[in-house]
Short mmCIF file of C-alpha atoms in Angstrom, two decimals:
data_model
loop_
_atom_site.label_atom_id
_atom_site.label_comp_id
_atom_site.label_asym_id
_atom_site.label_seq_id
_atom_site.Cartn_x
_atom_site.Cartn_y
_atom_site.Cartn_z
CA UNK A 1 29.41 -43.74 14.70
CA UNK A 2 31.46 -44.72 11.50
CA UNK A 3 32.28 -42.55 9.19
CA UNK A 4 33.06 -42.68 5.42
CA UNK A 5 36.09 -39.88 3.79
CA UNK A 6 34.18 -37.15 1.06
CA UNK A 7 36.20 -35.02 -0.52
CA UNK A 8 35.57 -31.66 -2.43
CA UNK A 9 37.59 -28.70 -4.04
CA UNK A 10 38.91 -27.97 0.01
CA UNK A 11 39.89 -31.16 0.78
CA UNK A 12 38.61 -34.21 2.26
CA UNK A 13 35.89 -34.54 5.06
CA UNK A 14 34.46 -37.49 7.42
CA UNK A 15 31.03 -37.84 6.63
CA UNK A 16 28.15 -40.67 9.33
CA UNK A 17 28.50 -43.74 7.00
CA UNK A 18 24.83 -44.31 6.90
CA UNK A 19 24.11 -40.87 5.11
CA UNK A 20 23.99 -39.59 1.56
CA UNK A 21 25.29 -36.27 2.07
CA UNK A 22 29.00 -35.55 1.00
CA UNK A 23 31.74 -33.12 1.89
CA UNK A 24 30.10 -29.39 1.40
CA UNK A 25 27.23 -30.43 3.31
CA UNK A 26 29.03 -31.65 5.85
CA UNK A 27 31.44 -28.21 6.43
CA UNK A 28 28.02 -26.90 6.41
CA UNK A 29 26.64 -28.70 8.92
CA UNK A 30 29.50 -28.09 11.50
CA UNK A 31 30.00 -24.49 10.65
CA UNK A 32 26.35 -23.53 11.15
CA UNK A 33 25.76 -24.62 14.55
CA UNK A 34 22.78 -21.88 14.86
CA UNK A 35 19.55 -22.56 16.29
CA UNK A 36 17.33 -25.85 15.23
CA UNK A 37 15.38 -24.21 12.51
CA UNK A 38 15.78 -26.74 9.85
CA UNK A 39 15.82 -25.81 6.12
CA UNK A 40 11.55 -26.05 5.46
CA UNK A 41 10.87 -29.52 4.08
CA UNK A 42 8.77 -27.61 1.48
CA UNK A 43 12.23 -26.52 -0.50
CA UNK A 44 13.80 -29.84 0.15
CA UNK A 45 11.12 -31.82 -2.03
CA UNK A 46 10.92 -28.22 -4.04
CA UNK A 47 14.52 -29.40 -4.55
CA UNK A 48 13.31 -33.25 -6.14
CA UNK A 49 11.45 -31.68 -8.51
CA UNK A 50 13.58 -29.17 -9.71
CA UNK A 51 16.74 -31.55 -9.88
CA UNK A 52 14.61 -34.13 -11.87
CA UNK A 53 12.99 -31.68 -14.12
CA UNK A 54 17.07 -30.18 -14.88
CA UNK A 55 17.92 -33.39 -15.70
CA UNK A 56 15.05 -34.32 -18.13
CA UNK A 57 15.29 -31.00 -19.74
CA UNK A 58 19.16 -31.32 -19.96
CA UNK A 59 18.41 -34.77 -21.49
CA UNK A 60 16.18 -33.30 -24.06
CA UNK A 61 18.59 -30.69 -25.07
CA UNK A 62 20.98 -33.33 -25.84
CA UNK A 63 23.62 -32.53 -22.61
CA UNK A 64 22.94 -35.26 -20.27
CA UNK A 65 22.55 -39.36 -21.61
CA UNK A 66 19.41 -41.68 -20.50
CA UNK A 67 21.06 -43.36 -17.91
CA UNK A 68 21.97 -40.39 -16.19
CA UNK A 69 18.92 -38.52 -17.08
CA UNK A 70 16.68 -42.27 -15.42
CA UNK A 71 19.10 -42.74 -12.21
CA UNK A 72 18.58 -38.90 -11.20
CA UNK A 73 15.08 -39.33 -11.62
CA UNK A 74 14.86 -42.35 -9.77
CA UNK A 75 16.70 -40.81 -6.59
CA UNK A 76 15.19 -37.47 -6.90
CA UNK A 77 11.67 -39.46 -6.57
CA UNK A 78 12.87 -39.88 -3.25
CA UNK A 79 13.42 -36.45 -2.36
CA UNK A 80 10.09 -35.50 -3.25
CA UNK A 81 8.48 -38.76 -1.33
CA UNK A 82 10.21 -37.61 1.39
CA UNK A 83 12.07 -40.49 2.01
CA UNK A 84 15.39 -39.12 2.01
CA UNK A 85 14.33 -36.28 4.36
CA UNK A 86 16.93 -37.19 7.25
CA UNK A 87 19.52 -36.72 4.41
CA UNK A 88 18.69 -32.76 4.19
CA UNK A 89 20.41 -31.57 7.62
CA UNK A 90 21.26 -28.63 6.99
CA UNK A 91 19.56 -25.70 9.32
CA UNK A 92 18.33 -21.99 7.99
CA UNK A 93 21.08 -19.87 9.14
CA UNK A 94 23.45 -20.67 6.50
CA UNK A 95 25.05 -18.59 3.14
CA UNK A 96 22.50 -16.45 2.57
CA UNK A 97 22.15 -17.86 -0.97
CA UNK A 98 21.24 -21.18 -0.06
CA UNK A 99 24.21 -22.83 -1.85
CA UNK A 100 24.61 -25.24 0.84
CA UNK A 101 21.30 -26.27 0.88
CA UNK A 102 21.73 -26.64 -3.39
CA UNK A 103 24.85 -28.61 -2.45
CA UNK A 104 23.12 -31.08 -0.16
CA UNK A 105 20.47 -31.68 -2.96
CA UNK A 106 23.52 -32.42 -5.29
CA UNK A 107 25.34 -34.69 -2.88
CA UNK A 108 22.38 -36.91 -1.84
CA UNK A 109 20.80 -37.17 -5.21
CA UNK A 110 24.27 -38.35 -6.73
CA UNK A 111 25.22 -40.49 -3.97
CA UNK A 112 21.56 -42.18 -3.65
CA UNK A 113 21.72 -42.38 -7.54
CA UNK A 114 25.24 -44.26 -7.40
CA UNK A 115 23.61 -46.66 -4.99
CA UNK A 116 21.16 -47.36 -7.36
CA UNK A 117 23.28 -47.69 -10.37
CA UNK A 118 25.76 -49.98 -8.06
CA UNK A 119 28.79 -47.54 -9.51
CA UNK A 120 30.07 -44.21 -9.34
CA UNK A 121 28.21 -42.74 -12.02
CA UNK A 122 26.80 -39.24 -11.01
CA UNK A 123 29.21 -36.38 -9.87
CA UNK A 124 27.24 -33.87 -7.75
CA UNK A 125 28.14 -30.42 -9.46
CA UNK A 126 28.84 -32.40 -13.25
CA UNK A 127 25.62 -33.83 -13.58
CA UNK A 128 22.88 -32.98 -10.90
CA UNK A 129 23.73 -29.17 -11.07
CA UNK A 130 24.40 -29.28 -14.37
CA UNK A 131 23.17 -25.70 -16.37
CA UNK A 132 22.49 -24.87 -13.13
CA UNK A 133 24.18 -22.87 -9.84
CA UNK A 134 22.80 -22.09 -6.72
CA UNK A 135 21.98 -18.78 -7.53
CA UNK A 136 18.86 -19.52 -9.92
CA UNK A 137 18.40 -22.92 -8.20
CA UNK A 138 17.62 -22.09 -4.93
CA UNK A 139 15.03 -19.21 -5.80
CA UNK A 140 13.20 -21.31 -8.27
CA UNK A 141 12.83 -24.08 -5.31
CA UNK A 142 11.79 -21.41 -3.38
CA UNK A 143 8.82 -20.25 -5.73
CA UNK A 144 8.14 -23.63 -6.26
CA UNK A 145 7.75 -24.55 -2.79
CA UNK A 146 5.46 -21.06 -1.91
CA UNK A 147 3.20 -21.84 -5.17
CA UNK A 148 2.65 -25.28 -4.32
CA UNK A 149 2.36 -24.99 -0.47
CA UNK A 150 -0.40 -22.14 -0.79
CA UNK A 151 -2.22 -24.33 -4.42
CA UNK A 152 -2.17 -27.28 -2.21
CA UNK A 153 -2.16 -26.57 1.33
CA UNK A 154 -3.72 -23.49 2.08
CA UNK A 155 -6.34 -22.97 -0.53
CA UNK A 156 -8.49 -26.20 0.78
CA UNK A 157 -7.97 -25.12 4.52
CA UNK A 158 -9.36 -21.59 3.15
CA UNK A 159 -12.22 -23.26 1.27
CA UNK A 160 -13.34 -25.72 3.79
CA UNK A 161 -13.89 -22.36 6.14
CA UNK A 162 -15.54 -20.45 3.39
CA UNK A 163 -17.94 -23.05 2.82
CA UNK A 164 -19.18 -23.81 6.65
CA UNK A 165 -19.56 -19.87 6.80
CA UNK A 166 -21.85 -19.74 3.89
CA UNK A 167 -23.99 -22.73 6.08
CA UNK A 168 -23.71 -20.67 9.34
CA UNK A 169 -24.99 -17.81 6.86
CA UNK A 170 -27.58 -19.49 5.54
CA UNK A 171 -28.79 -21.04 8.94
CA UNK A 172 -28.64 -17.55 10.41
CA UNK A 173 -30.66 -15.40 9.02
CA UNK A 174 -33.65 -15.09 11.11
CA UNK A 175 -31.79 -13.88 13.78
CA UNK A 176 -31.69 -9.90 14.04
CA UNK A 177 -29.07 -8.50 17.08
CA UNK A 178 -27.44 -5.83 18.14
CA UNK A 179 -24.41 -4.19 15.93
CA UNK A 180 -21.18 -2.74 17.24
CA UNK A 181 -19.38 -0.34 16.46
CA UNK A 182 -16.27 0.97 18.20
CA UNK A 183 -17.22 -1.72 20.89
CA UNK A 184 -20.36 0.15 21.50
CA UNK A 185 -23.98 -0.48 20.41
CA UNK A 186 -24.89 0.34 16.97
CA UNK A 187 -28.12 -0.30 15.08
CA UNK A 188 -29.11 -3.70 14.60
CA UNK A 189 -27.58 -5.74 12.14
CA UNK A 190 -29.02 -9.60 11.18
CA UNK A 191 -26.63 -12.48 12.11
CA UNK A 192 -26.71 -13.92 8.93
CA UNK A 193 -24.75 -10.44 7.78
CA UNK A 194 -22.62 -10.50 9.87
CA UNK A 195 -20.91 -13.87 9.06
CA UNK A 196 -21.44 -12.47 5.60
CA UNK A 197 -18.82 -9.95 6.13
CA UNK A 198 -16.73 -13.12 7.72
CA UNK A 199 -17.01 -15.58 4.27
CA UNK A 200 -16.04 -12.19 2.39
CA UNK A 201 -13.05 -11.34 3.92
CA UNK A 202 -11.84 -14.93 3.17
CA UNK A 203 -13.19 -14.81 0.01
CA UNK A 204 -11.14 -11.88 -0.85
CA UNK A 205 -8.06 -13.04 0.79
CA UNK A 206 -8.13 -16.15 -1.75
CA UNK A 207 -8.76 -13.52 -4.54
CA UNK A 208 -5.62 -11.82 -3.34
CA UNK A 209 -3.64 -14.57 -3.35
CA UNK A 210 -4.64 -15.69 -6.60
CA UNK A 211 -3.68 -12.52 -7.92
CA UNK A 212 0.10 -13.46 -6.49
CA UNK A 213 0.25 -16.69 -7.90
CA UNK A 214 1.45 -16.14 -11.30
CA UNK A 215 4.65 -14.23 -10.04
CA UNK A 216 5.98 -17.17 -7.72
CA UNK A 217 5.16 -19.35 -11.28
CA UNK A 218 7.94 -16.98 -12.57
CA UNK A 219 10.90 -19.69 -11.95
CA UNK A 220 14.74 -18.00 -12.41
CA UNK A 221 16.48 -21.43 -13.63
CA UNK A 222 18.44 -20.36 -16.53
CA UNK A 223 20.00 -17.86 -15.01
CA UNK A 224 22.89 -19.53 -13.49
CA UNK A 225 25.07 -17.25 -11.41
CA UNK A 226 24.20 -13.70 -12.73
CA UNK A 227 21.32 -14.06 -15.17
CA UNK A 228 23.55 -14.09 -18.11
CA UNK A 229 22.52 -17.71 -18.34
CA UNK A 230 26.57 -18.96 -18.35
CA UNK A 231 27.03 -22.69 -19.27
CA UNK A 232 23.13 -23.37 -19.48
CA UNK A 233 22.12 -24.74 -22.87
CA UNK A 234 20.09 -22.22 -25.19
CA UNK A 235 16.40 -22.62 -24.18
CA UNK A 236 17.32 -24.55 -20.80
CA UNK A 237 14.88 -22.05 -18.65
CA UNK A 238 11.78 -22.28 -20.95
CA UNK A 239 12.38 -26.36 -21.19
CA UNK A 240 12.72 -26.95 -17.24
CA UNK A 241 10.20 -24.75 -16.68
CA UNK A 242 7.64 -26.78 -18.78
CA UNK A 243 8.73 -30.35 -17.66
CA UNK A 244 8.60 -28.87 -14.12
CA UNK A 245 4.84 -27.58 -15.19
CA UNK A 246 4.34 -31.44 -16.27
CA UNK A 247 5.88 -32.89 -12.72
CA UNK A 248 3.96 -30.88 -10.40
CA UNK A 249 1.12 -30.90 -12.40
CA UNK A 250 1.13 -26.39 -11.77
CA UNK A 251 1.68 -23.97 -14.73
CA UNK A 252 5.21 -22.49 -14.05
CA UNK A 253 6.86 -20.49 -16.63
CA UNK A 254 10.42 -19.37 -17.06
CA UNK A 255 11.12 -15.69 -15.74
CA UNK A 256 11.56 -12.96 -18.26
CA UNK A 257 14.32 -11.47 -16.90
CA UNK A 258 16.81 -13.32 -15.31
CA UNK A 259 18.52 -10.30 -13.63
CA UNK A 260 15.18 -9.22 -11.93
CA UNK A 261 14.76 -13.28 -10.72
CA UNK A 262 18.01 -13.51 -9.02
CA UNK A 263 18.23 -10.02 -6.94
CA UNK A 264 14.65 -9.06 -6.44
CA UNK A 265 12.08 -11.13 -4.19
CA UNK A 266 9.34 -8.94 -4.61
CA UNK A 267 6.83 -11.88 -6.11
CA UNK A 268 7.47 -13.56 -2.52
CA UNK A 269 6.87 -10.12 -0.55
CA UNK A 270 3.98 -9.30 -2.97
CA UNK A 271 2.38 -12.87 -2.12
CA UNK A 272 3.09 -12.78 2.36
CA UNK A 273 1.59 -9.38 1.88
CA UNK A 274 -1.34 -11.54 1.01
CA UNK A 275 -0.86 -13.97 3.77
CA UNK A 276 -0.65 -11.11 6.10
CA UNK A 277 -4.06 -9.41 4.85
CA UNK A 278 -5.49 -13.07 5.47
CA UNK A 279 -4.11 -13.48 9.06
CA UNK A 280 -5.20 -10.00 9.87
CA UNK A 281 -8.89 -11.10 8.42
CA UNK A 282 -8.69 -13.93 10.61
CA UNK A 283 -7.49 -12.21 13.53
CA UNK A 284 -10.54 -10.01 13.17
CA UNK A 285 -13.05 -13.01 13.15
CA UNK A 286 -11.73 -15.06 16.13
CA UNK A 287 -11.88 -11.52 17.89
CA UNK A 288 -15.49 -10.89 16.80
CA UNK A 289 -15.80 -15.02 17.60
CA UNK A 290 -14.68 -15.03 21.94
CA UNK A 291 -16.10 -11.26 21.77
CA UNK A 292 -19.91 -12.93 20.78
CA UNK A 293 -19.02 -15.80 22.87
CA UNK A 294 -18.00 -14.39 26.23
CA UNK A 295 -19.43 -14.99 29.29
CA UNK A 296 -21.24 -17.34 29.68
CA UNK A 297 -23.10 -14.80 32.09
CA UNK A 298 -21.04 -11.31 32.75
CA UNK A 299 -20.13 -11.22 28.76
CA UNK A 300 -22.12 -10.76 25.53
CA UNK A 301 -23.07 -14.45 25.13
CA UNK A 302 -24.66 -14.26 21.62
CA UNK A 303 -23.56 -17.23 20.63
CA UNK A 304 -22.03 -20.12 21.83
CA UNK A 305 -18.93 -22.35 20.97
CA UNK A 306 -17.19 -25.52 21.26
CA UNK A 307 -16.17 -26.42 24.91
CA UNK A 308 -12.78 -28.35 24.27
CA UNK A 309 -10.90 -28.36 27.57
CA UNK A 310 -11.08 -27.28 30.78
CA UNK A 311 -9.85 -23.35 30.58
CA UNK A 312 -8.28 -23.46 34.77
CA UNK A 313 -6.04 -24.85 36.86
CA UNK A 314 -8.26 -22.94 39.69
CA UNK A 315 -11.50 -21.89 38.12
CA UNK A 316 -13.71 -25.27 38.23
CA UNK A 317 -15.97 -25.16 35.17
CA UNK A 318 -14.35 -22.51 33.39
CA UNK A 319 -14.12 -23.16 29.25
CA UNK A 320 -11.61 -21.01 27.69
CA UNK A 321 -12.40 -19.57 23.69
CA UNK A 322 -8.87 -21.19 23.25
CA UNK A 323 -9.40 -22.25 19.71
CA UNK A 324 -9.52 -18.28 18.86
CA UNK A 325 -6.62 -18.02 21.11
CA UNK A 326 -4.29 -19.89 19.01
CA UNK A 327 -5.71 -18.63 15.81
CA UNK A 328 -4.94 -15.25 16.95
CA UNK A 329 -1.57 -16.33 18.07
CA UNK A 330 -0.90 -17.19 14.54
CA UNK A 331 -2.19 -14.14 13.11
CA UNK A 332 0.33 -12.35 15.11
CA UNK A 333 3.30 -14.57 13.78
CA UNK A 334 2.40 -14.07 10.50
CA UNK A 335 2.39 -10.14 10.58
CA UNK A 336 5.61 -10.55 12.35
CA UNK A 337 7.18 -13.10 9.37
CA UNK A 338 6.28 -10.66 6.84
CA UNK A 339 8.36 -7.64 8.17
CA UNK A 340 11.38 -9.94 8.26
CA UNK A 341 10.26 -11.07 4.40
CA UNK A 342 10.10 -7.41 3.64
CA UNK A 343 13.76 -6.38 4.96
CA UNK A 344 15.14 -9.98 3.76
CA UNK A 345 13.80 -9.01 0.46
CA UNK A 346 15.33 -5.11 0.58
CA UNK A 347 18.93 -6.73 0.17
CA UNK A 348 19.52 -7.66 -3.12
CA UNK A 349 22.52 -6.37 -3.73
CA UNK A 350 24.00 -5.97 -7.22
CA UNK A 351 23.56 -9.51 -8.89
CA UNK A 352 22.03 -11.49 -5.92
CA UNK A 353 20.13 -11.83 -2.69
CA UNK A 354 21.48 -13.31 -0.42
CA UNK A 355 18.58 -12.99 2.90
CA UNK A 356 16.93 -16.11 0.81
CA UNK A 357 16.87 -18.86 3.34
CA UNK A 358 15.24 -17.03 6.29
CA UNK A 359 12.73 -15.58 3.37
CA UNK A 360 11.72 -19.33 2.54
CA UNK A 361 11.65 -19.92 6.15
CA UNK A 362 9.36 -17.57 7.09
CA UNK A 363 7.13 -17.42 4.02
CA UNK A 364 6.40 -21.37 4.57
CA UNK A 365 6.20 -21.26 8.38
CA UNK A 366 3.47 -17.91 7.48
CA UNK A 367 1.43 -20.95 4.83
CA UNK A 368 1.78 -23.65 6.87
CA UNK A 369 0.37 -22.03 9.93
CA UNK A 370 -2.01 -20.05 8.71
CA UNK A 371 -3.48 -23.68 6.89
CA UNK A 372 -3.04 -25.81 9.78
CA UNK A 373 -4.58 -22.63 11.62
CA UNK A 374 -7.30 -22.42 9.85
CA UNK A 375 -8.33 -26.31 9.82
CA UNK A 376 -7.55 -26.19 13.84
CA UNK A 377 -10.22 -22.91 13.88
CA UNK A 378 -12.69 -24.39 11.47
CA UNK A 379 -12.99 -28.01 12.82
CA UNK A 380 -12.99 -27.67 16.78
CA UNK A 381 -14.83 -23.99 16.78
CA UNK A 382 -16.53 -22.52 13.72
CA UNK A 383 -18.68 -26.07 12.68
CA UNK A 384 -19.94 -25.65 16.15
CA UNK A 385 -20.59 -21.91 16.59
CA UNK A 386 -24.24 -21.84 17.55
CA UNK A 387 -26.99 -18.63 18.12
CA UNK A 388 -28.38 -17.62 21.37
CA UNK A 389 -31.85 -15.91 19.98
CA UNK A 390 -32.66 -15.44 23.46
CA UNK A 391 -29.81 -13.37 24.70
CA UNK A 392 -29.63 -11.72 21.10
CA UNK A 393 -33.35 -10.24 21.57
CA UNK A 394 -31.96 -9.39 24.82
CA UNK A 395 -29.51 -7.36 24.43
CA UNK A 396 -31.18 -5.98 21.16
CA UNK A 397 -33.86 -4.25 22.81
CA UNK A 398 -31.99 -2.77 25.60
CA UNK A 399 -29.68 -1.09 22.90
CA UNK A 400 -30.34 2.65 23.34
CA UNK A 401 -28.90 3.26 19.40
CA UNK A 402 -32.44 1.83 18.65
CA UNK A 403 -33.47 5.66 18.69
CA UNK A 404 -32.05 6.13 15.03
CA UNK A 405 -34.88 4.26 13.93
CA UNK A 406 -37.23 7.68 15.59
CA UNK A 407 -34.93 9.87 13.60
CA UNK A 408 -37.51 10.62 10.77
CA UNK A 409 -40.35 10.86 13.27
CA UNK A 410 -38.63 13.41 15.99
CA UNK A 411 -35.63 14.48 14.44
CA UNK A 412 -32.05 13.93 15.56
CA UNK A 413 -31.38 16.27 18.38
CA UNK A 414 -35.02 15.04 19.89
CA UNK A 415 -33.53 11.29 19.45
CA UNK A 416 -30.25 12.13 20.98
CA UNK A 417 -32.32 13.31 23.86
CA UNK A 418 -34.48 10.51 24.31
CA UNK A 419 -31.27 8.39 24.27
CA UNK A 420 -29.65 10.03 26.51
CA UNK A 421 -32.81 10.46 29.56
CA UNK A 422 -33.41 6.41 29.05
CA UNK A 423 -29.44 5.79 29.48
CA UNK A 424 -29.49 8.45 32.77
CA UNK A 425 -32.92 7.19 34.46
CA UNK A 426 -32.25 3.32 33.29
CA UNK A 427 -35.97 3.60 31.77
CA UNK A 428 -36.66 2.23 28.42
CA UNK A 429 -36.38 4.47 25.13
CA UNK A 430 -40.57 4.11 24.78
CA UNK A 431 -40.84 5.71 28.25
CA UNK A 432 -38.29 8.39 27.58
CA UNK A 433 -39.83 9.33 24.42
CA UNK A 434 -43.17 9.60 25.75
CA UNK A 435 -42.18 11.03 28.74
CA UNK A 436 -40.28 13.83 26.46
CA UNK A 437 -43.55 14.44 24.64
CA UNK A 438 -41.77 13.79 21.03
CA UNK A 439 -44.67 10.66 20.62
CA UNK A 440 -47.53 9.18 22.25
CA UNK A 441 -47.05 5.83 23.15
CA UNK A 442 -49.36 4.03 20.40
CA UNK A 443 -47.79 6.35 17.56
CA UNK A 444 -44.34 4.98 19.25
CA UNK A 445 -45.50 1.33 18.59
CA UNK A 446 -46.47 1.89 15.14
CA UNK A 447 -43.05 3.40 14.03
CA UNK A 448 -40.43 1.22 16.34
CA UNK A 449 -39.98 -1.98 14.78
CA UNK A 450 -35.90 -2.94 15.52
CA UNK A 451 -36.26 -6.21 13.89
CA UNK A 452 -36.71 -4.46 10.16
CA UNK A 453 -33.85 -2.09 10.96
CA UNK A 454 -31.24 -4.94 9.59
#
């Protein structure tokens, strides 16, 4: 490999010829030889934008010339294309404040820029980090990557999955079957209600994340290294934040406090607590989902699903509910990324967190699962997830919790006992009752009717 000399405020460095990165990147790279988890693609082009947006507002507040202002743009186009992706090496496990990662964006947008220009015209710290430092630059790319990735990502994964529910819904509702409640038989409860419940909780979980969206649109750029704002032009936070708005086509807004935007991370925690209500919605659907679908003889079988793959190595014929398998799977990682969010976010100490790259990296791995989840679920299960009337109606009228509906007619204690005589003598709950005495067996037809007890 060939290798060009960088050199920063330490010294000088050997840097792989063919890349754009300079000197603090590359002590980064060697000295953080920890795992493979790279830093999430999501801040790097969070990174383009907010580097391009500095450098127009600097421009308009008279600190940077056009030139400058045009060849930053042009390279930091790239960043957000994703072009210069194999430029961004750096992995998570880093300074906990990300100022590598800051430092990389620098580097590669100055030395891409100076390609451009054909000259050395852009310094890395001088010009692209100008009114800037890592400390409000790294958790501004980090609310602008969360925003964006659950606005643009998420949201139509979490539509297209509302929407076939409300078909299944609507396709479902002559269908009456048995309920369940702590995986026992309850009264009966129409099909069609029971996705209801399903399109709700997903409903709600977009409501909820809605809610969180105007905090991670809360940017900290302005704040520089404390919040005091040092060496960032008066009204630099309120301008980036509005050309950023106009890049990324999303309403961001400068942060209030500065102080509050550097040390706390409670908009991100606030938001993942969101992603983890969703994930434990959809971990309760893909359960209810195999539950209704197992079998296809020994299990409930009410409905049936997608058969993808073969589900044995052993078992010829056996199909596997493997689509709820994995969505599960991702429930549980989520729940599990948002305890580490929540302790990552608990150490903000004095002026600064520092816990903010393994924050990003688990917020964005919780979005882009649960997305990618949720388009895996919806297009090789849910569009497919058909009734079985026959077993329904089954397993509907052998439910012995069919006796509520003979509550007003015998009483409670007379039910119970009608219940419980059918259950011991494996007769059904019209023989037991009649048998009892509590009704005769035409007055028994006239007031048991399970299908108008949903």
């Amino acid at each position: 490999m060939e290798y060009r000399i960088e050199k920063d405020t330490m010294g000088e460095m050997q840097v792989p010829a063919d890349r754009y990165w300079a000197a603090q990147t590359q002590r980064s790279y060697q000295n953080f030889k920890i795992g493979g988890e790279l830093m999430p693609r999501e801040i790097t082009r969070a990174f383009g934008y907010l580097k391009k947006g500095a450098a127009i507002a600097n421009h308009n507040l008279g600190k940077l010339d056009e030139t400058k202002k045009e060849i930053i743009s042009q390279a930091c186009d790239e960043v957000i294309s994703g072009a210069l992706f194999d430029h961004f090496p750096l992995v998570v496990w880093q300074t906990g404040s990300g100022t590598q990662s800051n430092m990389n964006a620098n580097e590669v947008i100055a030395n891409r820029g100076n390609e451009i220009y054909g000259s050395k015209l852009l310094h890395p710290n001088d010009h692209i980090n100008m009114s800037q430092s890592s400390n409000d630059t790294f958790p501004t790319a980090l609310h602008i990557a969360a925003a964006m990735s659950i606005e643009d990502n998420l949201f139509p994964a979490l539509d297209q999955m509302i929407a076939t529910l409300k078909r299944l819904e609507d396709e479902n509702t002559e269908y009456v079957k048995s309920g369940r409640t702590h995986l026992q038989d309850a009264v009966p409860i129409r099909f069609s209600q029971e996705i209801s419940g399903w399109r709700y909780m997903l409903e709600n979980n977009k409501a909820q994340l809605e809610a969180s969206l105007p905090g991670l649109k809360r940017l900290a750029l302005g704040g520089t290294a404390v919040g005091t704002g040092l060496n960032a032009p008066e009204g630099f936070g309120e301008e980036v934040a509005k050309v950023i708005s106009e890049l990324t086509g999303k309403d961001f807004t400068t942060s209030p406090n500065k102080f509050h935007a550097l040390t706390s991370k409670d908009d991100v925690t606030f938001a993942h607590g969101a992603l983890k209500a969703l994930a434990a919605n959809l971990m309760k659907i893909a359960n209810d989902v195999r539950w209704l679908a197992s079998g296809p003889r020994c299990g409930l079988g009410e409905i049936s699903i997608p058969e993808n793959e073969p589900g044995s190595s052993i078992m010829p014929g056996k199909v596997n509910p493997t689509q709820c398998e994995s969505m599960t799977m991702v429930a549980v990682q989520v729940m599990g990324n948002d305890a580490a969010v929540g302790i990552a976010a608990s150490q903000g100490n004095f002026e600064l967190n520092v816990f903010m790259p393994v924050i990003a990296y688990n917020f964005l791995q919780s979005v882009r699962l649960l997305a990618d989840g949720l388009v895996s679920f919806h297009d090789n299960c849910v569009v497919g997830i058909k009734a079985n009337p026959e077993k329904m109606k089954h397993n509907l009228y052998n439910s012995l919790m069919l006796v509520t509906a003979l509550n007003p007619y015998i009483g409670y204690e007379n039910a119970a006992k009608t219940a419980k005589k059918a259950y011991k003598e494996n007769i059904s709950l019209k023989e037991a009752c009649v048998e009892l005495g509590f009704l005769t067996a035409e007055r028994f037809d006239e007031v048991f009717h399970p299908e108008e007890m949903a």
